[in-house]
XYZ file of C-alpha atoms in Angstrom:
558
model
C -29.930 -36.720 -28.224
C -27.510 -35.585 -25.512
C -29.622 -37.138 -22.724
C -29.592 -40.577 -24.291
C -25.809 -40.596 -24.463
C -25.373 -40.201 -20.692
C -24.744 -43.194 -18.442
C -26.698 -43.541 -15.201
C -23.661 -42.463 -13.149
C -23.175 -39.359 -15.290
C -26.830 -38.431 -14.868
C -26.691 -38.533 -11.076
C -23.547 -36.384 -11.037
C -25.032 -33.645 -13.199
C -25.945 -30.257 -11.769
C -29.484 -28.896 -11.754
C -28.895 -26.605 -14.759
C -27.730 -29.513 -16.904
C -30.778 -31.467 -15.823
C -33.050 -28.615 -16.916
C -31.305 -28.307 -20.279
C -31.499 -32.073 -20.782
C -35.235 -31.864 -20.141
C -35.694 -28.970 -22.589
C -33.823 -30.812 -25.330
C -35.681 -34.054 -24.706
C -39.068 -32.330 -24.819
C -38.162 -30.404 -27.982
C -38.390 -26.963 -26.381
C -35.023 -26.264 -28.060
C -32.962 -28.298 -30.488
C -29.678 -26.567 -29.648
C -28.056 -24.569 -26.835
C -26.864 -20.945 -26.885
C -25.513 -19.256 -23.739
C -23.912 -15.905 -23.033
C -21.946 -13.955 -20.450
C -23.531 -10.468 -20.251
C -21.365 -8.051 -18.214
C -22.078 -4.361 -17.811
C -18.906 -2.451 -18.827
C -18.825 -0.365 -15.641
C -15.761 -1.909 -13.978
C -13.329 -4.801 -14.127
C -14.434 -8.417 -13.721
C -13.632 -10.210 -10.465
C -13.254 -13.841 -9.405
C -17.016 -14.183 -8.873
C -17.640 -13.401 -12.551
C -15.326 -16.247 -13.515
C -17.938 -18.712 -12.288
C -20.572 -17.331 -14.663
C -18.127 -17.129 -17.572
C -16.947 -20.720 -17.205
C -20.413 -22.070 -16.444
C -21.922 -20.535 -19.571
C -18.970 -21.475 -21.770
C -18.918 -24.991 -20.338
C -22.618 -25.566 -20.988
C -22.314 -24.398 -24.589
C -19.291 -26.628 -25.127
C -20.936 -29.635 -23.453
C -23.968 -29.459 -25.742
C -22.085 -28.507 -28.904
C -23.703 -25.080 -28.832
C -22.610 -21.467 -28.960
C -21.306 -19.106 -26.265
C -21.349 -15.304 -26.649
C -19.778 -12.409 -24.813
C -22.416 -9.677 -24.776
C -21.962 -6.260 -23.197
C -25.069 -4.869 -21.509
C -24.065 -1.301 -22.296
C -27.352 0.495 -21.576
C -26.032 2.955 -18.969
C -23.454 5.283 -20.580
C -23.101 7.250 -17.358
C -20.936 4.492 -15.822
C -19.459 2.789 -18.889
C -15.988 3.188 -20.383
C -14.079 1.740 -23.330
C -11.358 0.777 -20.809
C -13.807 -1.588 -19.136
C -14.916 -3.080 -22.449
C -11.306 -3.809 -23.378
C -10.378 -5.282 -19.992
C -13.459 -7.525 -19.913
C -12.782 -8.741 -23.448
C -9.192 -9.626 -22.532
C -10.221 -11.360 -19.307
C -12.945 -13.471 -20.928
C -10.647 -14.569 -23.748
C -7.908 -15.444 -21.224
C -10.078 -17.435 -18.867
C -11.942 -19.241 -21.675
C -8.848 -20.005 -23.710
C -10.576 -18.648 -26.794
C -12.222 -15.464 -28.006
C -16.009 -15.822 -28.124
C -18.233 -13.829 -30.515
C -18.711 -10.329 -29.092
C -21.985 -8.394 -29.136
C -23.297 -5.195 -27.560
C -26.731 -4.307 -26.268
C -26.265 -1.029 -28.114
C -26.235 -3.017 -31.372
C -29.935 -3.622 -30.731
C -31.084 -0.152 -29.650
C -33.230 0.197 -32.773
C -34.880 -3.182 -32.171
C -35.495 -2.277 -28.533
C -37.120 0.959 -29.635
C -39.375 -0.967 -32.023
C -40.295 -3.333 -29.165
C -41.245 -0.331 -27.054
C -43.477 0.970 -29.853
C -45.106 -2.446 -30.119
C -45.893 -2.446 -26.412
C -47.403 1.047 -26.634
C -49.587 0.040 -29.582
C -50.750 -3.033 -27.651
C -51.676 -0.857 -24.689
C -48.929 -2.499 -22.628
C -46.762 0.605 -22.074
C -47.342 4.283 -21.313
C -45.385 7.510 -20.908
C -45.319 8.689 -17.291
C -44.576 12.222 -16.085
C -44.193 11.364 -12.413
C -40.883 12.392 -10.865
C -38.489 9.648 -9.710
C -39.485 10.364 -6.112
C -43.187 10.084 -6.948
C -42.649 6.813 -8.812
C -40.972 5.350 -5.724
C -43.822 6.625 -3.562
C -46.494 5.157 -5.857
C -44.712 1.793 -6.017
C -45.806 0.711 -2.549
C -43.946 -1.660 -0.254
C -43.492 -5.376 0.222
C -46.593 -5.337 2.433
C -48.673 -2.698 0.655
C -49.697 -2.600 -3.026
C -48.743 0.306 -5.219
C -51.154 2.681 -6.890
C -51.614 3.547 -10.528
C -49.899 6.531 -12.063
C -52.338 9.319 -13.058
C -50.810 9.042 -16.553
C -51.458 5.303 -16.891
C -54.621 5.691 -18.990
C -53.200 7.904 -21.713
C -54.299 6.871 -25.189
C -52.088 4.906 -27.524
C -51.822 7.943 -29.810
C -50.823 10.221 -26.951
C -48.201 7.768 -25.703
C -46.721 7.351 -29.187
C -46.465 11.129 -29.592
C -44.883 11.642 -26.176
C -42.441 8.793 -26.648
C -41.442 10.330 -29.979
C -40.747 13.606 -28.187
C -38.570 11.756 -25.715
C -36.614 10.200 -28.584
C -36.207 13.553 -30.343
C -34.582 15.120 -27.307
C -37.483 17.427 -26.416
C -37.577 16.270 -22.775
C -35.109 16.994 -20.020
C -33.452 14.190 -18.069
C -35.696 12.803 -15.346
C -38.900 14.414 -16.589
C -40.454 11.478 -18.404
C -40.144 7.717 -18.607
C -41.796 4.930 -20.529
C -43.314 2.337 -18.215
C -44.780 -1.106 -18.733
C -48.453 -1.446 -17.877
C -48.640 -4.634 -15.808
C -50.035 -4.676 -12.256
C -49.425 -2.166 -9.465
C -50.890 -4.623 -6.949
C -48.533 -7.448 -7.870
C -46.809 -9.076 -4.864
C -43.640 -8.902 -6.983
C -42.529 -5.267 -6.927
C -40.628 -5.781 -10.185
C -43.990 -6.199 -11.935
C -45.462 -2.920 -10.668
C -45.352 -1.005 -13.935
C -41.533 -1.010 -14.207
C -39.659 1.662 -16.143
C -38.647 0.582 -19.646
C -36.960 3.757 -20.952
C -35.555 6.923 -19.384
C -34.331 10.186 -20.872
C -30.549 10.628 -20.617
C -28.619 13.120 -22.753
C -25.350 11.238 -22.513
C -22.569 10.315 -24.920
C -22.428 6.547 -25.469
C -19.149 4.750 -26.167
C -20.695 2.875 -29.106
C -23.525 5.051 -30.425
C -22.152 8.522 -29.555
C -25.064 10.994 -29.359
C -27.429 9.036 -31.603
C -29.787 8.330 -28.712
C -31.010 10.429 -25.796
C -33.295 7.708 -24.437
C -31.865 4.509 -23.051
C -33.590 1.221 -22.166
C -33.527 -0.061 -18.606
C -31.612 -3.259 -17.935
C -34.694 -5.376 -17.166
C -36.226 -4.415 -20.506
C -33.087 -4.575 -22.621
C -31.629 -7.805 -21.280
C -34.364 -10.247 -22.356
C -34.569 -8.573 -25.766
C -30.817 -8.952 -26.260
C -31.049 -12.638 -25.365
C -33.990 -13.183 -27.700
C -32.399 -11.344 -30.639
C -29.188 -13.379 -30.274
C -31.079 -16.651 -30.111
C -29.972 -17.433 -26.560
C -31.785 -20.529 -25.351
C -30.840 -20.521 -21.677
C -30.232 -17.276 -19.842
C -28.064 -18.444 -16.937
C -27.900 -15.797 -14.213
C -27.420 -15.439 -10.470
C -30.064 -15.760 -7.765
C -30.718 -12.052 -7.293
C -32.467 -12.113 -10.681
C -34.931 -14.801 -9.615
C -37.558 -12.182 -8.700
C -36.938 -10.499 -12.064
C -37.763 -13.659 -14.015
C -41.532 -12.884 -14.316
C -40.623 -9.539 -15.915
C -38.062 -11.235 -18.176
C -40.746 -13.659 -19.358
C -43.300 -10.842 -19.728
C -40.984 -8.829 -21.996
C -40.162 -11.651 -24.407
C -43.811 -12.763 -24.463
C -45.357 -9.332 -25.022
C -42.701 -8.416 -27.588
C -43.776 -11.619 -29.373
C -40.419 -13.315 -29.822
C -40.532 -16.835 -31.204
C -38.702 -19.521 -29.215
C -37.992 -17.139 -26.314
C -35.048 -17.838 -24.007
C -35.485 -19.416 -20.613
C -33.947 -17.899 -17.480
C -32.337 -20.234 -14.920
C -30.713 -18.930 -11.731
C -27.747 -20.267 -9.768
C -25.991 -19.166 -6.580
C -23.187 -16.646 -6.677
C -19.783 -17.608 -5.395
C -18.603 -15.677 -2.336
C -14.959 -15.773 -1.263
C -14.090 -15.137 2.361
C -12.264 -11.935 3.295
C -12.000 -10.415 -0.161
C -13.256 -7.221 -1.789
C -15.351 -7.749 -4.916
C -17.760 -4.792 -4.913
C -16.968 -2.449 -7.802
C -17.567 0.712 -5.785
C -15.191 -0.492 -3.049
C -12.470 -1.395 -5.550
C -12.971 1.917 -7.341
C -12.533 3.761 -4.030
C -9.313 1.844 -3.301
C -8.042 2.846 -6.750
C -9.095 6.498 -6.448
C -7.568 6.808 -2.966
C -4.253 5.418 -4.209
C -4.325 2.494 -1.780
C -3.842 0.154 -4.743
C -2.157 0.982 -8.035
C -5.141 0.172 -10.245
C -7.904 -2.348 -10.879
C -5.145 -4.891 -11.590
C -3.271 -4.460 -8.305
C -2.211 -8.013 -7.339
C -3.778 -7.677 -3.882
C -7.249 -7.564 -5.426
C -9.302 -10.438 -6.803
C -10.270 -8.864 -10.098
C -9.401 -11.258 -12.892
C -6.874 -8.717 -14.194
C -5.251 -8.591 -10.734
C -5.091 -12.370 -10.431
C -3.533 -12.568 -13.897
C -0.939 -9.953 -12.998
C -0.169 -11.682 -9.724
C 0.510 -14.888 -11.637
C -2.619 -16.998 -11.358
C -3.260 -19.232 -14.352
C -6.537 -19.657 -16.198
C -6.339 -23.406 -15.575
C -6.057 -22.879 -11.802
C -9.183 -20.704 -11.811
C -11.037 -23.259 -13.909
C -10.053 -25.960 -11.414
C -11.197 -23.752 -8.557
C -14.618 -23.341 -10.147
C -14.901 -27.101 -10.630
C -14.260 -27.615 -6.911
C -16.852 -24.959 -6.018
C -19.554 -26.616 -8.130
C -22.971 -25.206 -9.076
C -25.901 -24.915 -6.681
C -28.977 -22.893 -5.812
C -27.802 -22.136 -2.259
C -25.560 -19.201 -1.440
C -22.389 -20.141 0.403
C -18.885 -18.842 1.049
C -15.666 -20.448 -0.145
C -12.384 -20.151 1.726
C -9.774 -18.162 -0.202
C -7.317 -20.930 0.736
C -9.057 -23.174 -1.816
C -8.089 -20.784 -4.621
C -4.496 -20.734 -3.343
C -4.493 -24.538 -3.251
C -5.495 -24.630 -6.923
C -2.651 -22.405 -8.094
C -0.112 -24.373 -6.026
C -1.314 -27.618 -7.550
C -1.166 -26.089 -11.016
C 2.409 -24.802 -10.668
C 4.249 -27.230 -8.408
C 5.097 -29.773 -11.100
C 5.312 -27.468 -14.105
C 7.614 -24.640 -12.968
C 11.342 -24.537 -12.334
C 12.488 -24.294 -8.733
C 15.031 -21.499 -8.620
C 17.242 -20.065 -5.911
C 16.463 -16.523 -4.785
C 17.572 -14.853 -1.562
C 15.095 -12.242 -0.362
C 16.828 -11.109 2.860
C 20.518 -11.695 2.159
C 23.528 -12.106 4.398
C 26.970 -12.972 3.000
C 28.484 -16.406 3.550
C 32.240 -16.816 2.894
C 33.799 -20.268 2.382
C 37.273 -19.646 3.795
C 38.906 -22.759 2.260
C 37.428 -22.320 -1.245
C 39.753 -20.914 -3.905
C 39.356 -17.154 -4.070
C 38.093 -16.032 -7.484
C 37.197 -19.550 -8.573
C 33.767 -20.181 -10.131
C 32.379 -23.613 -10.897
C 29.059 -24.490 -12.514
C 26.941 -27.046 -10.737
C 24.196 -29.188 -12.221
C 20.956 -28.277 -10.479
C 17.635 -30.018 -11.194
C 14.938 -27.633 -12.384
C 12.281 -29.491 -10.420
C 13.180 -32.375 -8.142
C 9.663 -33.827 -8.470
C 9.589 -33.586 -12.261
C 12.795 -34.885 -13.894
C 11.359 -34.102 -17.327
C 12.132 -30.412 -16.725
C 15.834 -31.274 -16.840
C 18.746 -29.489 -15.179
C 20.539 -26.165 -15.403
C 24.077 -24.915 -14.703
C 24.295 -22.630 -11.666
C 27.485 -20.719 -10.802
C 29.053 -21.389 -7.399
C 31.950 -19.617 -5.700
C 33.701 -18.611 -2.502
C 31.223 -15.872 -1.572
C 27.504 -16.598 -1.446
C 24.293 -14.966 -0.304
C 22.006 -16.969 1.973
C 18.770 -16.045 3.723
C 19.337 -14.179 6.970
C 16.977 -16.481 8.859
C 19.034 -19.492 7.745
C 21.678 -18.522 10.325
C 21.344 -17.997 14.073
C 24.043 -17.282 16.638
C 22.129 -18.904 19.492
C 19.484 -21.180 17.924
C 16.582 -22.883 19.680
C 16.238 -26.658 19.808
C 15.357 -28.380 16.524
C 16.924 -25.572 14.496
C 18.737 -27.531 11.793
C 20.095 -24.732 9.680
C 23.377 -22.870 10.102
C 24.847 -21.826 13.467
C 28.351 -21.804 14.942
C 29.817 -25.294 14.817
C 26.940 -26.781 12.788
C 27.197 -28.342 9.348
C 24.533 -28.098 6.619
C 24.275 -28.833 2.936
C 24.252 -25.984 0.451
C 21.537 -27.069 -1.969
C 22.949 -29.013 -4.951
C 26.481 -28.118 -3.786
C 28.581 -29.051 -0.728
C 28.482 -29.496 3.032
C 29.660 -26.357 4.842
C 30.431 -25.899 8.535
C 30.136 -22.574 10.337
C 33.476 -21.550 11.867
C 32.705 -17.927 12.717
C 30.724 -14.786 11.972
C 31.033 -10.984 11.997
C 28.580 -8.345 13.237
C 28.169 -4.593 12.983
C 27.990 -2.166 15.904
C 24.297 -2.950 16.403
C 24.980 -6.664 16.673
C 23.564 -7.546 13.245
C 25.357 -10.380 11.474
C 27.185 -9.055 8.397
C 29.228 -12.104 7.352
C 29.258 -15.808 8.112
C 32.464 -17.800 7.751
C 32.434 -21.482 6.824
C 34.622 -24.241 5.552
C 33.499 -26.756 2.967
C 34.234 -30.418 2.389
C 34.987 -30.981 -1.327
C 34.187 -34.702 -0.926
C 30.527 -33.909 -0.275
C 29.630 -32.485 -3.675
C 26.011 -33.152 -4.566
C 25.647 -36.122 -6.881
C 29.056 -37.556 -5.948
C 27.559 -40.408 -3.946
C 29.144 -39.278 -0.691
C 27.786 -41.306 2.244
C 30.333 -40.582 4.963
C 27.983 -38.611 7.200
C 24.616 -36.918 7.088
C 23.353 -33.436 7.874
C 19.842 -32.451 8.855
C 19.657 -29.027 7.227
C 19.760 -27.883 3.595
C 19.795 -24.202 2.625
C 19.677 -22.410 -0.706
C 22.149 -19.785 -1.864
C 23.184 -17.495 -4.714
C 26.798 -16.840 -5.752
C 27.782 -13.215 -5.051
C 29.831 -12.532 -8.243
C 27.019 -13.589 -10.598
C 23.920 -12.783 -8.524
C 21.420 -10.308 -9.950
C 19.716 -7.760 -7.744
C 15.941 -7.546 -8.260
C 12.805 -6.217 -6.599
C 10.455 -8.741 -5.030
C 6.930 -7.911 -3.881
C 5.335 -9.988 -1.163
C 1.560 -9.716 -1.366
C -0.975 -10.589 1.295
C -4.725 -10.074 1.437
C -5.694 -6.390 1.062
C -8.152 -6.990 3.910
C -7.168 -7.028 7.579
C -8.828 -10.382 8.256
C -8.844 -9.974 12.033
C -11.065 -6.880 11.745
C -13.329 -8.076 8.932
C -13.688 -6.806 5.382
C -15.490 -3.494 5.973
C -15.574 -0.740 8.584
C -18.850 0.669 9.901
C -18.607 3.560 7.417
C -18.382 1.103 4.522
C -14.663 1.579 3.863
C -12.330 -1.396 3.533
C -10.324 -2.562 6.547
C -6.975 -2.351 4.778
C -4.215 -4.676 5.928
C -1.146 -2.444 6.481
C 1.116 -5.369 5.592
C -0.691 -6.305 2.375
C 2.382 -5.299 0.352
C 6.011 -5.658 1.416
C 8.559 -4.500 -1.166
C 11.994 -6.108 -0.959
C 14.567 -4.121 -2.942
C 17.690 -5.968 -1.815
C 17.017 -9.432 -3.227
C 19.496 -11.539 -5.161
C 18.665 -14.246 -7.672
C 20.357 -16.652 -10.029
C 21.587 -14.833 -13.162
C 19.113 -16.731 -15.337
C 16.180 -15.082 -13.548
C 17.316 -11.601 -14.566
C 16.471 -12.532 -18.158
C 12.934 -13.698 -17.370
C 10.082 -12.218 -19.375
C 6.910 -10.590 -18.015
C 4.472 -13.314 -17.003
C 7.115 -16.016 -16.488
C 6.548 -18.081 -13.354
C 8.932 -19.838 -10.989
C 9.118 -21.418 -7.588
C 11.656 -19.698 -5.353
C 13.090 -22.307 -3.021
C 11.289 -22.148 0.331
C 9.819 -18.712 -0.450
C 6.828 -19.538 -2.649
C 5.707 -19.219 -6.250
C 6.553 -15.996 -8.082
C 5.654 -14.306 -11.351
C 7.427 -11.579 -13.305
C 5.194 -8.506 -13.058
C 3.685 -7.555 -16.410
C 3.273 -3.876 -15.569
C 6.438 -2.640 -13.853
C 9.137 -5.008 -15.102
C 11.722 -3.656 -17.522
C 14.275 -5.388 -19.718
C 17.018 -6.881 -17.506
C 15.153 -5.519 -14.453
C 12.308 -7.901 -13.661
C 9.994 -7.300 -10.725
C 8.773 -10.491 -9.070
C 5.316 -10.825 -7.519
C 4.716 -13.570 -4.995
C 1.739 -15.508 -6.310
C 1.305 -17.658 -3.224
C 3.385 -19.078 -0.408
C 4.312 -22.756 -0.329
C 2.243 -23.722 2.706
C -1.465 -24.387 2.389
C -4.172 -24.463 5.052
C -6.647 -26.040 2.616
C -7.019 -29.755 2.029
C -9.303 -31.081 -0.714
C -12.167 -33.273 0.454
């Protein structure tokens, strides 16, 4: 038994869901564990969904059980095949494997039979009240509801009317099938909830086979029961729905019914996760799709360059609880930095270039220098990088009149060119507006990196790219889509969009090797951050680089 194999320390460190499952297994309520992730295919998944995915997969793996991906596709009005495909891809990516895939629509016939069973038991009735009247009859949190005038129809009458609904003889919104529970229940979800509604809509899986569709609260527990789910792990907003969940599986007479357990959602600070808000950003052209790297949909994080392992680590740090709380976005950025810093090559890329000319270097000469791929991880080896008389450096690595403690290049100062030589600034040129156009230096050939030179030291080191071999690329610098100083949303519900959330740099130069990078490849650009080759807009020999995250972190693990 799983419980018996745990040490005392492991037991105390376990979360409350594991403790409940341990108890169920020990008491023989279940002899195995089956979990599922049940998204509605009405949009793309976001970072909050990752918690549920990994929690359910992790529990199944921990107990040697089974984990399913199951689409709750009971509302064809909002569902699309595009969403099904994106969710499938995201779940497989974040889990590292493709789970068995099921659809609620696979069980429409069984749901219909369950509805008939409830009618025959006197537990469901066809109601002709309008949607407005149903809301009126429902009551409030302080006042009980009142029975529908159609509540006492006979079993035979209800069966006949429900058949008419199924045969398409009723217009949308004219009739529903409702459970017969208790209109005076303190839990509004138990006040004769709707089980089926009429909807003449085309379904992505069943086409026009059905014109009645089950409501989520009726369909969901049946799906779980049919699939043999043991523990229905869901978020806290479904806690008040649990009595209805239990009522459905009990009254439909399922053996070994699943058990619902709720946990707290994960909220990230200053991000947009609501599907309707993201959809509006897409429709208004503010972002270029559900996978725009400024968003926190899983597809967007993937495109930006986040790894599945970094998201898994993030979820481990967040933990599982029954109390809602917010997590700083900086924690997610910390996880991707930690994931990439030792595993990716550190390349030289100049995002805002100015030309540096070494006056005493042979004109036309090119030499290839040995440059470590990652100074902190020697196992990644070295590469040959071309070096010559003319280089590009970052514009902010040179100042004519620098402040104190500025250790980079300025007239009369000497710095090291990374993995190359010491150079000393001997002059500069400007245009009519006073902008620096060229920097002139001399180099000391005795100071070549790796030569063991110890004659003098310099305080500054700057990166560079050789002009003759440099490749021009586009680099995109992403920030939060939200203007954090103003908050996430305006009073009208629109998103406070950060006007600087995307800066496109078209005049960037990189090492020649980077021009051959493939979509999805990741690198650290010296002093500029971690970058990923965009999977959507990159073309052969013309990669587009997305900044995944900057190098500096405001988060420190506890």
